[in-house]
Every structure is written in C-alpha cells, then in structure tokens.
PDB file of C-alpha atoms in Angstrom:
ATOM      1  CA  MET A  19     -13.334 -29.438  37.353  1.00  0.00           C
ATOM      2  CA  LYS A  20      -9.685 -30.513  37.325  1.00  0.00           C
ATOM      3  CA  ALA A  21      -7.028 -27.794  37.376  1.00  0.00           C
ATOM      4  CA  GLY A  22      -5.641 -28.849  33.999  1.00  0.00           C
ATOM      5  CA  LYS A  23      -9.001 -28.637  32.277  1.00  0.00           C
ATOM      6  CA  PHE A  24      -9.732 -25.314  33.976  1.00  0.00           C
ATOM      7  CA  GLY A  25      -6.456 -23.914  32.720  1.00  0.00           C
ATOM      8  CA  THR A  26      -7.216 -25.122  29.200  1.00  0.00           C
ATOM      9  CA  LEU A  27     -10.667 -23.519  29.311  1.00  0.00           C
ATOM     10  CA  VAL A  28      -9.261 -20.204  30.552  1.00  0.00           C
ATOM     11  CA  ALA A  29      -6.646 -20.243  27.799  1.00  0.00           C
ATOM     12  CA  ALA A  30      -9.330 -20.902  25.177  1.00  0.00           C
ATOM     13  CA  ILE A  31     -11.485 -18.065  26.484  1.00  0.00           C
ATOM     14  CA  MET A  32      -8.506 -15.687  26.474  1.00  0.00           C
ATOM     15  CA  THR A  33      -7.639 -16.707  22.928  1.00  0.00           C
ATOM     16  CA  LEU A  34     -11.172 -16.005  21.772  1.00  0.00           C
ATOM     17  CA  ALA A  35     -11.092 -12.646  23.508  1.00  0.00           C
ATOM     18  CA  TRP A  36      -7.871 -11.621  21.808  1.00  0.00           C
ATOM     19  CA  THR A  37      -8.766 -12.866  18.351  1.00  0.00           C
ATOM     20  CA  GLY A  38     -12.352 -11.618  18.492  1.00  0.00           C
ATOM     21  CA  GLY A  39     -11.102  -8.044  18.468  1.00  0.00           C
ATOM     22  CA  GLU A  40     -14.070  -6.101  19.803  1.00  0.00           C
ATOM     23  CA  ALA A  41     -13.743  -7.086  23.458  1.00  0.00           C
ATOM     24  CA  VAL A  42     -10.162  -5.865  23.761  1.00  0.00           C
ATOM     25  CA  ALA A  43      -9.873  -3.520  20.797  1.00  0.00           C
ATOM     26  CA  ALA A  44      -7.692  -0.464  21.330  1.00  0.00           C
ATOM     27  CA  GLN A  45      -9.760   2.727  21.417  1.00  0.00           C
ATOM     28  CA  CYS A  46      -9.519   4.893  18.294  1.00  0.00           C
ATOM     29  CA  GLY A  47      -9.303   8.683  18.406  1.00  0.00           C
ATOM     30  CA  SER A  48      -9.446  11.772  16.219  1.00  0.00           C
ATOM     31  CA  THR A  49      -6.624  13.755  17.863  1.00  0.00           C
ATOM     32  CA  SER A  50      -3.186  12.920  19.181  1.00  0.00           C
ATOM     33  CA  ALA A  51      -4.436  12.918  22.786  1.00  0.00           C
ATOM     34  CA  GLY A  52      -5.187   9.200  23.033  1.00  0.00           C
ATOM     35  CA  TYR A  53      -2.496   7.848  20.721  1.00  0.00           C
ATOM     36  CA  GLU A  54       0.019   6.742  23.361  1.00  0.00           C
ATOM     37  CA  THR A  55      -2.643   4.912  25.368  1.00  0.00           C
ATOM     38  CA  TRP A  56      -3.975   3.307  22.176  1.00  0.00           C
ATOM     39  CA  LYS A  57      -0.440   2.259  21.224  1.00  0.00           C
ATOM     40  CA  GLN A  58       0.077   0.469  24.540  1.00  0.00           C
ATOM     41  CA  SER A  59      -3.212  -1.360  24.132  1.00  0.00           C
ATOM     42  CA  PHE A  60      -2.501  -2.298  20.503  1.00  0.00           C
ATOM     43  CA  ALA A  61       0.946  -3.569  21.477  1.00  0.00           C
ATOM     44  CA  GLU A  62      -0.624  -5.918  24.023  1.00  0.00           C
ATOM     45  CA  GLU A  63      -3.053  -7.199  21.380  1.00  0.00           C
ATOM     46  CA  ALA A  64      -0.183  -7.638  18.930  1.00  0.00           C
ATOM     47  CA  LYS A  65       1.878  -9.626  21.458  1.00  0.00           C
ATOM     48  CA  ALA A  66      -1.092 -11.917  22.033  1.00  0.00           C
ATOM     49  CA  ARG A  67      -1.289 -12.502  18.281  1.00  0.00           C
ATOM     50  CA  GLY A  68       2.335 -13.560  18.120  1.00  0.00           C
ATOM     51  CA  VAL A  69       4.029 -10.352  16.999  1.00  0.00           C
ATOM     52  CA  GLY A  70       7.671 -10.500  18.048  1.00  0.00           C
ATOM     53  CA  PRO A  71       9.742  -8.155  20.199  1.00  0.00           C
ATOM     54  CA  THR A  72      11.502  -6.384  17.332  1.00  0.00           C
ATOM     55  CA  ALA A  73       8.217  -5.273  15.818  1.00  0.00           C
ATOM     56  CA  ILE A  74       6.716  -4.393  19.209  1.00  0.00           C
ATOM     57  CA  SER A  75       9.764  -2.229  19.926  1.00  0.00           C
ATOM     58  CA  ALA A  76       9.304  -0.469  16.585  1.00  0.00           C
ATOM     59  CA  LEU A  77       5.633   0.177  17.368  1.00  0.00           C
ATOM     60  CA  MET A  78       6.433   1.542  20.813  1.00  0.00           C
ATOM     61  CA  GLY A  79       8.931   3.935  19.233  1.00  0.00           C
ATOM     62  CA  ALA A  80       6.358   5.246  16.756  1.00  0.00           C
ATOM     63  CA  HIS A  81       4.819   8.707  17.088  1.00  0.00           C
ATOM     64  CA  TYR A  82       1.516  10.299  16.127  1.00  0.00           C
ATOM     65  CA  ASN A  83       2.154  11.540  12.600  1.00  0.00           C
ATOM     66  CA  GLN A  84       0.301  14.812  12.078  1.00  0.00           C
ATOM     67  CA  PRO A  85       1.455  15.184   8.422  1.00  0.00           C
ATOM     68  CA  THR A  86      -0.288  11.860   7.681  1.00  0.00           C
ATOM     69  CA  ILE A  87      -3.538  13.107   9.193  1.00  0.00           C
ATOM     70  CA  ASN A  88      -3.271  16.393   7.292  1.00  0.00           C
ATOM     71  CA  ALA A  89      -2.729  14.524   4.019  1.00  0.00           C
ATOM     72  CA  ASP A  90      -5.555  12.081   4.724  1.00  0.00           C
ATOM     73  CA  ARG A  91      -7.979  14.924   5.379  1.00  0.00           C
ATOM     74  CA  GLY A  92      -6.836  16.934   2.377  1.00  0.00           C
ATOM     75  CA  MET A  93      -6.964  14.552  -0.600  1.00  0.00           C
ATOM     76  CA  LYS A  94      -8.731  16.569  -3.283  1.00  0.00           C
ATOM     77  CA  SER A  95      -7.079  15.731  -6.600  1.00  0.00           C
ATOM     78  CA  PHE A  96      -9.222  12.614  -7.091  1.00  0.00           C
ATOM     79  CA  HIS A  97     -12.277  14.897  -7.413  1.00  0.00           C
ATOM     80  CA  LEU A  98     -10.867  16.624 -10.513  1.00  0.00           C
ATOM     81  CA  SER A  99     -11.956  15.924 -14.073  1.00  0.00           C
ATOM     82  CA  LEU A 100      -9.709  13.646 -16.132  1.00  0.00           C
ATOM     83  CA  ASP A 101      -8.154  16.578 -18.001  1.00  0.00           C
ATOM     84  CA  GLN A 102      -7.580  18.486 -14.780  1.00  0.00           C
ATOM     85  CA  PHE A 103      -6.092  15.432 -13.101  1.00  0.00           C
ATOM     86  CA  LEU A 104      -3.728  14.751 -16.015  1.00  0.00           C
ATOM     87  CA  ALA A 105      -2.600  18.370 -16.014  1.00  0.00           C
ATOM     88  CA  LYS A 106      -2.062  18.408 -12.254  1.00  0.00           C
ATOM     89  CA  ARG A 107      -0.169  15.097 -12.208  1.00  0.00           C
ATOM     90  CA  GLY A 108       1.875  15.744 -15.370  1.00  0.00           C
ATOM     91  CA  GLY A 109       0.305  13.107 -17.591  1.00  0.00           C
ATOM     92  CA  SER A 110       2.014  14.258 -20.792  1.00  0.00           C
ATOM     93  CA  ILE A 111       5.413  14.344 -19.056  1.00  0.00           C
ATOM     94  CA  ILE A 112       4.899  10.820 -17.691  1.00  0.00           C
ATOM     95  CA  ALA A 113       3.969   9.565 -21.168  1.00  0.00           C
ATOM     96  CA  ALA A 114       6.948  11.228 -22.848  1.00  0.00           C
ATOM     97  CA  ARG A 115       9.497  10.010 -20.335  1.00  0.00           C
ATOM     98  CA  GLY A 116       7.767   6.662 -20.149  1.00  0.00           C
ATOM     99  CA  ARG A 117       8.332   6.029 -23.848  1.00  0.00           C
ATOM    100  CA  LYS A 118      12.066   6.596 -23.348  1.00  0.00           C
ATOM    101  CA  LEU A 119      12.183   4.352 -20.294  1.00  0.00           C
ATOM    102  CA  LYS A 120      10.388   1.625 -22.213  1.00  0.00           C
ATOM    103  CA  GLN A 121      13.191   1.675 -24.792  1.00  0.00           C
ATOM    104  CA  SER A 122      16.089   1.971 -22.346  1.00  0.00           C
ATOM    105  CA  ASN A 123      14.737  -0.855 -20.172  1.00  0.00           C
ATOM    106  CA  ALA A 124      13.480  -3.064 -22.987  1.00  0.00           C
ATOM    107  CA  GLY A 125      15.021  -6.222 -21.558  1.00  0.00           C
ATOM    108  CA  LEU A 126      13.404  -5.765 -18.156  1.00  0.00           C
ATOM    109  CA  PHE A 127       9.979  -5.075 -19.639  1.00  0.00           C
ATOM    110  CA  ALA A 128      10.256  -8.062 -21.961  1.00  0.00           C
ATOM    111  CA  GLU A 129      11.045 -10.285 -18.978  1.00  0.00           C
ATOM    112  CA  ILE A 130       8.117  -8.870 -17.001  1.00  0.00           C
ATOM    113  CA  GLU A 131       5.683  -9.323 -19.880  1.00  0.00           C
ATOM    114  CA  GLN A 132       6.862 -12.882 -20.473  1.00  0.00           C
ATOM    115  CA  ARG A 133       6.430 -13.738 -16.790  1.00  0.00           C
ATOM    116  CA  TYR A 134       3.229 -11.857 -15.936  1.00  0.00           C
ATOM    117  CA  GLY A 135       1.604 -10.978 -19.256  1.00  0.00           C
ATOM    118  CA  VAL A 136       1.526  -7.242 -18.450  1.00  0.00           C
ATOM    119  CA  PRO A 137       2.845  -4.854 -21.144  1.00  0.00           C
ATOM    120  CA  PRO A 138       5.119  -1.911 -20.295  1.00  0.00           C
ATOM    121  CA  GLY A 139       2.578   0.928 -20.711  1.00  0.00           C
ATOM    122  CA  PRO A 140       0.400   0.576 -17.619  1.00  0.00           C
ATOM    123  CA  LEU A 141       3.360  -0.400 -15.439  1.00  0.00           C
ATOM    124  CA  ILE A 142       5.316   2.665 -16.517  1.00  0.00           C
ATOM    125  CA  ALA A 143       2.235   4.858 -16.103  1.00  0.00           C
ATOM    126  CA  ILE A 144       1.796   3.641 -12.511  1.00  0.00           C
ATOM    127  CA  TRP A 145       5.536   4.043 -11.846  1.00  0.00           C
ATOM    128  CA  GLY A 146       5.480   7.624 -13.100  1.00  0.00           C
ATOM    129  CA  MET A 147       2.210   8.534 -11.414  1.00  0.00           C
ATOM    130  CA  GLU A 148       3.165   7.118  -8.031  1.00  0.00           C
ATOM    131  CA  THR A 149       6.733   8.346  -7.541  1.00  0.00           C
ATOM    132  CA  GLY A 150       7.940  10.161 -10.661  1.00  0.00           C
ATOM    133  CA  PHE A 151       9.816   6.983 -11.646  1.00  0.00           C
ATOM    134  CA  GLY A 152      11.320   6.499  -8.203  1.00  0.00           C
ATOM    135  CA  SER A 153      12.348  10.088  -7.586  1.00  0.00           C
ATOM    136  CA  VAL A 154       9.862  10.841  -4.764  1.00  0.00           C
ATOM    137  CA  MET A 155       9.106   7.867  -2.524  1.00  0.00           C
ATOM    138  CA  GLY A 156       8.186   9.728   0.660  1.00  0.00           C
ATOM    139  CA  ASN A 157      10.043  10.741   3.783  1.00  0.00           C
ATOM    140  CA  GLN A 158       7.687   9.753   6.596  1.00  0.00           C
ATOM    141  CA  ASN A 159       8.367   7.115   9.201  1.00  0.00           C
ATOM    142  CA  MET A 160       6.364   4.161   7.911  1.00  0.00           C
ATOM    143  CA  ILE A 161       5.396   2.621  11.234  1.00  0.00           C
ATOM    144  CA  SER A 162       4.337   6.026  12.591  1.00  0.00           C
ATOM    145  CA  ALA A 163       2.224   6.781   9.513  1.00  0.00           C
ATOM    146  CA  VAL A 164       0.449   3.414   9.503  1.00  0.00           C
ATOM    147  CA  SER A 165      -0.087   3.306  13.253  1.00  0.00           C
ATOM    148  CA  THR A 166      -1.518   6.841  13.205  1.00  0.00           C
ATOM    149  CA  LEU A 167      -4.107   5.767  10.632  1.00  0.00           C
ATOM    150  CA  ALA A 168      -4.840   2.557  12.554  1.00  0.00           C
ATOM    151  CA  TYR A 169      -5.518   4.714  15.630  1.00  0.00           C
ATOM    152  CA  ASP A 170      -7.559   7.322  13.738  1.00  0.00           C
ATOM    153  CA  CYS A 171     -11.316   6.710  13.883  1.00  0.00           C
ATOM    154  CA  ARG A 172     -11.948   7.223  10.159  1.00  0.00           C
ATOM    155  CA  ARG A 173     -10.840   3.781   8.877  1.00  0.00           C
ATOM    156  CA  PRO A 174      -9.319   1.825  11.770  1.00  0.00           C
ATOM    157  CA  GLU A 175     -10.247  -1.641  10.461  1.00  0.00           C
ATOM    158  CA  LEU A 176      -8.482  -1.029   7.153  1.00  0.00           C
ATOM    159  CA  PHE A 177      -5.324   0.299   8.745  1.00  0.00           C
ATOM    160  CA  ASN A 178      -5.283  -2.230  11.594  1.00  0.00           C
ATOM    161  CA  ASP A 179      -4.686  -4.819   8.875  1.00  0.00           C
ATOM    162  CA  GLN A 180      -1.968  -2.644   7.359  1.00  0.00           C
ATOM    163  CA  LEU A 181      -0.312  -2.192  10.745  1.00  0.00           C
ATOM    164  CA  TYR A 182      -0.270  -5.913  11.450  1.00  0.00           C
ATOM    165  CA  ALA A 183       1.269  -6.463   8.020  1.00  0.00           C
ATOM    166  CA  ALA A 184       3.918  -3.817   8.745  1.00  0.00           C
ATOM    167  CA  LEU A 185       4.737  -5.445  12.077  1.00  0.00           C
ATOM    168  CA  LYS A 186       5.042  -8.843  10.398  1.00  0.00           C
ATOM    169  CA  LEU A 187       7.425  -7.386   7.814  1.00  0.00           C
ATOM    170  CA  ILE A 188       9.516  -5.859  10.596  1.00  0.00           C
ATOM    171  CA  ASP A 189       9.686  -9.214  12.376  1.00  0.00           C
ATOM    172  CA  ARG A 190      10.830 -10.780   9.106  1.00  0.00           C
ATOM    173  CA  GLY A 191      13.561  -8.173   8.721  1.00  0.00           C
ATOM    174  CA  GLU A 192      12.108  -6.799   5.475  1.00  0.00           C
ATOM    175  CA  PHE A 193      11.121  -3.518   7.158  1.00  0.00           C
ATOM    176  CA  SER A 194      12.680  -1.802  10.158  1.00  0.00           C
ATOM    177  CA  ALA A 195      11.666   0.796  12.721  1.00  0.00           C
ATOM    178  CA  GLY A 196      13.277   3.390  10.456  1.00  0.00           C
ATOM    179  CA  THR A 197      11.660   2.395   7.137  1.00  0.00           C
ATOM    180  CA  ARG A 198      10.577   5.496   5.212  1.00  0.00           C
ATOM    181  CA  SER A 199       7.270   5.796   3.394  1.00  0.00           C
ATOM    182  CA  SER A 200       4.803   8.219   1.896  1.00  0.00           C
ATOM    183  CA  MET A 201       2.035   9.781   3.958  1.00  0.00           C
ATOM    184  CA  HIS A 202      -0.178   6.685   4.307  1.00  0.00           C
ATOM    185  CA  GLY A 203       2.641   4.159   4.725  1.00  0.00           C
ATOM    186  CA  GLU A 204       3.186   3.437   1.025  1.00  0.00           C
ATOM    187  CA  VAL A 205       6.682   2.151   0.237  1.00  0.00           C
ATOM    188  CA  GLY A 206       8.839   1.641  -2.820  1.00  0.00           C
ATOM    189  CA  GLN A 207       8.883   2.946  -6.370  1.00  0.00           C
ATOM    190  CA  THR A 208       5.256   2.028  -7.047  1.00  0.00           C
ATOM    191  CA  GLN A 209       3.997   2.657  -3.507  1.00  0.00           C
ATOM    192  CA  PHE A 210       2.847  -0.624  -2.017  1.00  0.00           C
ATOM    193  CA  MET A 211       0.989  -0.639   1.281  1.00  0.00           C
ATOM    194  CA  PRO A 212       2.433  -3.106   3.840  1.00  0.00           C
ATOM    195  CA  LYS A 213      -0.270  -5.730   3.324  1.00  0.00           C
ATOM    196  CA  THR A 214       0.270  -5.548  -0.443  1.00  0.00           C
ATOM    197  CA  VAL A 215       4.006  -6.042   0.109  1.00  0.00           C
ATOM    198  CA  LEU A 216       3.241  -9.217   2.040  1.00  0.00           C
ATOM    199  CA  GLU A 217       0.888 -10.559  -0.601  1.00  0.00           C
ATOM    200  CA  TYR A 218       2.469  -9.471  -3.891  1.00  0.00           C
ATOM    201  CA  GLY A 219       5.964  -8.116  -3.275  1.00  0.00           C
ATOM    202  CA  VAL A 220       8.703  -9.542  -5.491  1.00  0.00           C
ATOM    203  CA  GLY A 221      12.226  -8.450  -4.626  1.00  0.00           C
ATOM    204  CA  ASN A 222      13.326  -5.014  -3.434  1.00  0.00           C
ATOM    205  CA  LEU A 223      10.521  -2.492  -3.900  1.00  0.00           C
ATOM    206  CA  ASP A 224      12.993   0.379  -3.679  1.00  0.00           C
ATOM    207  CA  SER A 225      14.531  -0.848  -6.952  1.00  0.00           C
ATOM    208  CA  SER A 226      12.831  -0.276 -10.287  1.00  0.00           C
ATOM    209  CA  SER A 227      12.948  -3.956 -11.245  1.00  0.00           C
ATOM    210  CA  GLY A 228      11.518  -5.156  -7.932  1.00  0.00           C
ATOM    211  CA  ALA A 229       8.794  -2.518  -7.923  1.00  0.00           C
ATOM    212  CA  LEU A 230       7.743  -3.126 -11.521  1.00  0.00           C
ATOM    213  CA  MET A 231       7.732  -6.906 -11.163  1.00  0.00           C
ATOM    214  CA  SER A 232       5.703  -6.595  -7.966  1.00  0.00           C
ATOM    215  CA  THR A 233       3.210  -4.327  -9.700  1.00  0.00           C
ATOM    216  CA  ALA A 234       2.872  -6.759 -12.587  1.00  0.00           C
ATOM    217  CA  ASN A 235       2.415  -9.590 -10.086  1.00  0.00           C
ATOM    218  CA  TYR A 236      -0.360  -7.603  -8.390  1.00  0.00           C
ATOM    219  CA  LEU A 237      -2.141  -6.910 -11.688  1.00  0.00           C
ATOM    220  CA  LYS A 238      -1.892 -10.542 -12.771  1.00  0.00           C
ATOM    221  CA  ALA A 239      -3.294 -11.668  -9.416  1.00  0.00           C
ATOM    222  CA  HIS A 240      -6.226  -9.309  -9.959  1.00  0.00           C
ATOM    223  CA  GLY A 241      -7.233 -10.847 -13.249  1.00  0.00           C
ATOM    224  CA  TRP A 242      -4.871  -9.415 -15.872  1.00  0.00           C
ATOM    225  CA  GLN A 243      -5.243 -11.387 -19.107  1.00  0.00           C
ATOM    226  CA  ARG A 244      -2.244 -11.636 -21.412  1.00  0.00           C
ATOM    227  CA  GLY A 245      -2.863  -9.821 -24.697  1.00  0.00           C
ATOM    228  CA  ALA A 246      -6.226  -8.296 -23.727  1.00  0.00           C
ATOM    229  CA  GLY A 247      -6.929  -4.557 -23.758  1.00  0.00           C
ATOM    230  CA  TYR A 248      -6.810  -2.370 -20.671  1.00  0.00           C
ATOM    231  CA  GLN A 249      -8.936   0.627 -21.603  1.00  0.00           C
ATOM    232  CA  PRO A 250     -12.296   1.257 -19.864  1.00  0.00           C
ATOM    233  CA  GLY A 251     -14.679  -1.526 -20.860  1.00  0.00           C
ATOM    234  CA  GLU A 252     -11.852  -3.912 -21.845  1.00  0.00           C
ATOM    235  CA  PRO A 253     -10.943  -7.026 -19.830  1.00  0.00           C
ATOM    236  CA  ASN A 254      -7.838  -5.717 -18.062  1.00  0.00           C
ATOM    237  CA  PHE A 255      -9.290  -2.425 -16.911  1.00  0.00           C
ATOM    238  CA  ALA A 256     -10.665  -4.254 -13.856  1.00  0.00           C
ATOM    239  CA  ALA A 257      -7.108  -4.981 -12.702  1.00  0.00           C
ATOM    240  CA  ILE A 258      -6.276  -1.270 -12.928  1.00  0.00           C
ATOM    241  CA  GLN A 259      -9.430  -0.557 -10.942  1.00  0.00           C
ATOM    242  CA  ALA A 260      -8.182  -2.942  -8.253  1.00  0.00           C
ATOM    243  CA  TRP A 261      -4.918  -0.996  -8.038  1.00  0.00           C
ATOM    244  CA  ASN A 262      -6.614   2.298  -7.165  1.00  0.00           C
ATOM    245  CA  ALA A 263     -10.259   3.005  -6.358  1.00  0.00           C
ATOM    246  CA  ALA A 264     -10.344   6.527  -7.826  1.00  0.00           C
ATOM    247  CA  SER A 265     -12.025   6.561 -11.245  1.00  0.00           C
ATOM    248  CA  VAL A 266      -9.978   9.489 -12.523  1.00  0.00           C
ATOM    249  CA  TYR A 267      -6.737   7.734 -11.555  1.00  0.00           C
ATOM    250  CA  GLN A 268      -7.819   4.534 -13.315  1.00  0.00           C
ATOM    251  CA  GLN A 269      -8.638   6.418 -16.511  1.00  0.00           C
ATOM    252  CA  ALA A 270      -5.346   8.306 -16.367  1.00  0.00           C
ATOM    253  CA  ILE A 271      -3.295   5.113 -16.052  1.00  0.00           C
ATOM    254  CA  ALA A 272      -5.137   3.516 -18.978  1.00  0.00           C
ATOM    255  CA  LEU A 273      -4.688   6.606 -21.171  1.00  0.00           C
ATOM    256  CA  ILE A 274      -1.024   7.206 -20.325  1.00  0.00           C
ATOM    257  CA  GLY A 275      -0.265   3.505 -20.651  1.00  0.00           C
ATOM    258  CA  ALA A 276      -1.778   3.425 -24.148  1.00  0.00           C
ATOM    259  CA  LYS A 277       0.328   6.415 -25.201  1.00  0.00           C
ATOM    260  CA  ILE A 278       3.466   4.673 -23.956  1.00  0.00           C
ATOM    261  CA  ASP A 279       2.661   1.334 -25.566  1.00  0.00           C
ATOM    262  CA  SER A 280       1.638   2.888 -28.887  1.00  0.00           C
ATOM    263  CA  GLY A 281       4.622   5.262 -28.986  1.00  0.00           C
ATOM    264  CA  ASN A 282       2.346   8.238 -29.683  1.00  0.00           C
TER     265      ASN A 282
END
C-alpha cells in the first residue's frame, strides 16, 4: 500500500474513532475524584471535533461544581401537587405582577405575538417562574456547572451535548469562561440551556426582550399554533410540555398564563 493511501486510511480510522464516541469516551464519575482526568480526556475529544482554543481554555479552567451536584440530587418540588407547587413557587404573585408587566410592556408583547403567534400569558408565566422576571438568574460558573453534569454518571449523554453547545458558544464569543448560570447551566431571564441557546436564541438572553422573543421562538418551533388554546388537552399545551418535562410545572404555566391573559 502506498504511503499516501495508508495515511488517508489511518486518518479515516482516527476520525471514526473520535466521532464514534464509545471508543475514546471520557470516563464518567460520581464524585469529584475523577473530574480532572475526565476533563483532560474530554478536551482532547473536543479538539478532535474542531472546538477552538478559546473554548478549550475555558473548559480547562472549569472546576467540579459541588453545588450543581447537590441541586441535581435534591430536586423535589416537581413531586408536589399542583396547589403545593403553586404555593411554593408563588403562582399568585407571578400572576399579579405578570398582569402589570403585560400592560407596561404592551408594545413588546404585541410585537412578539405578531412575529411568533404566542400571547403574553404563557411567556410571562415562564419568565416569572424561571427567574422572578429576571431578578434571579443564577450565580454559578456556567462551564463548570455543565461540565460537572457531563462528567457525572447520571445523564452524561444529555449533558455532553450541552457541553459541546456551550463550547461552541464560547468559540463564537457569545459565552465566555466567566459566563454565569443557574445550577444546571441555564442562562438568561428564561433560563435556556446552551444547546437551546444555539437552536432558538434570539438576541441577548440577559435582556427581557431577547429572553421573551427566544422563548416565543422556542414555543413556535415546538408546534405553537396562533390563536389556539394552551390549557391541558388544547393544541398548544404540547409546546409547554416541550419546554419542561414536569407535569406540575406544565400545568402551573398554563394556569398562570390564563390568569395573566384573562386579567383575572
């Protein structure tokens, strides 16, 4: 075999090895002990997939984020009844303030509804539920939070995708090594995960307009039908279900949204 063809064959085999995942996959763990070794291995995989030096540097500066693990192990509110969940998350407060925000931002919500077909109620309900209308967006290091969950053995495939998305956003200059997030890497006023930012982000997610437009864009992409209802059993409830997998959360958004849209 000629040297040129041999080199081409070796390159093809190496490409398959890198992109296949399993053969070179970084080893997950359930404690901090293996994180640094995993990070080195993941960085090599990421380089082979074309991730640039800025993002690799950010990953290498990340740390095992114990608060993220504690939060991931301790999520209990989604097991509450609807009434308990609404009480715990301040559903009546979100609805009351949401009605005022609908009026004070009428122009923005009219523009969003014209563009995406999504009325103010569910958007405001999500905005209030996720961050208290932008008041609490998280204070974790985003790349540390996401990489910790990508390393953790509970759901590595899910968060590997999120980590690659975060690295791509860093390479683009949309995120940085210092980007702040909530416990699982959620960013912005309606808490987009990195992959969701890549796919549906519109403008600056730290601003109310960018976050709300992005959320409407997400809902439209997941089947939102202009003018249709969004309560359980109605056409647009499926889009709310796509936003969050927890049944009690879905019901809360639909109920709060209806109270905002109806003015009651």
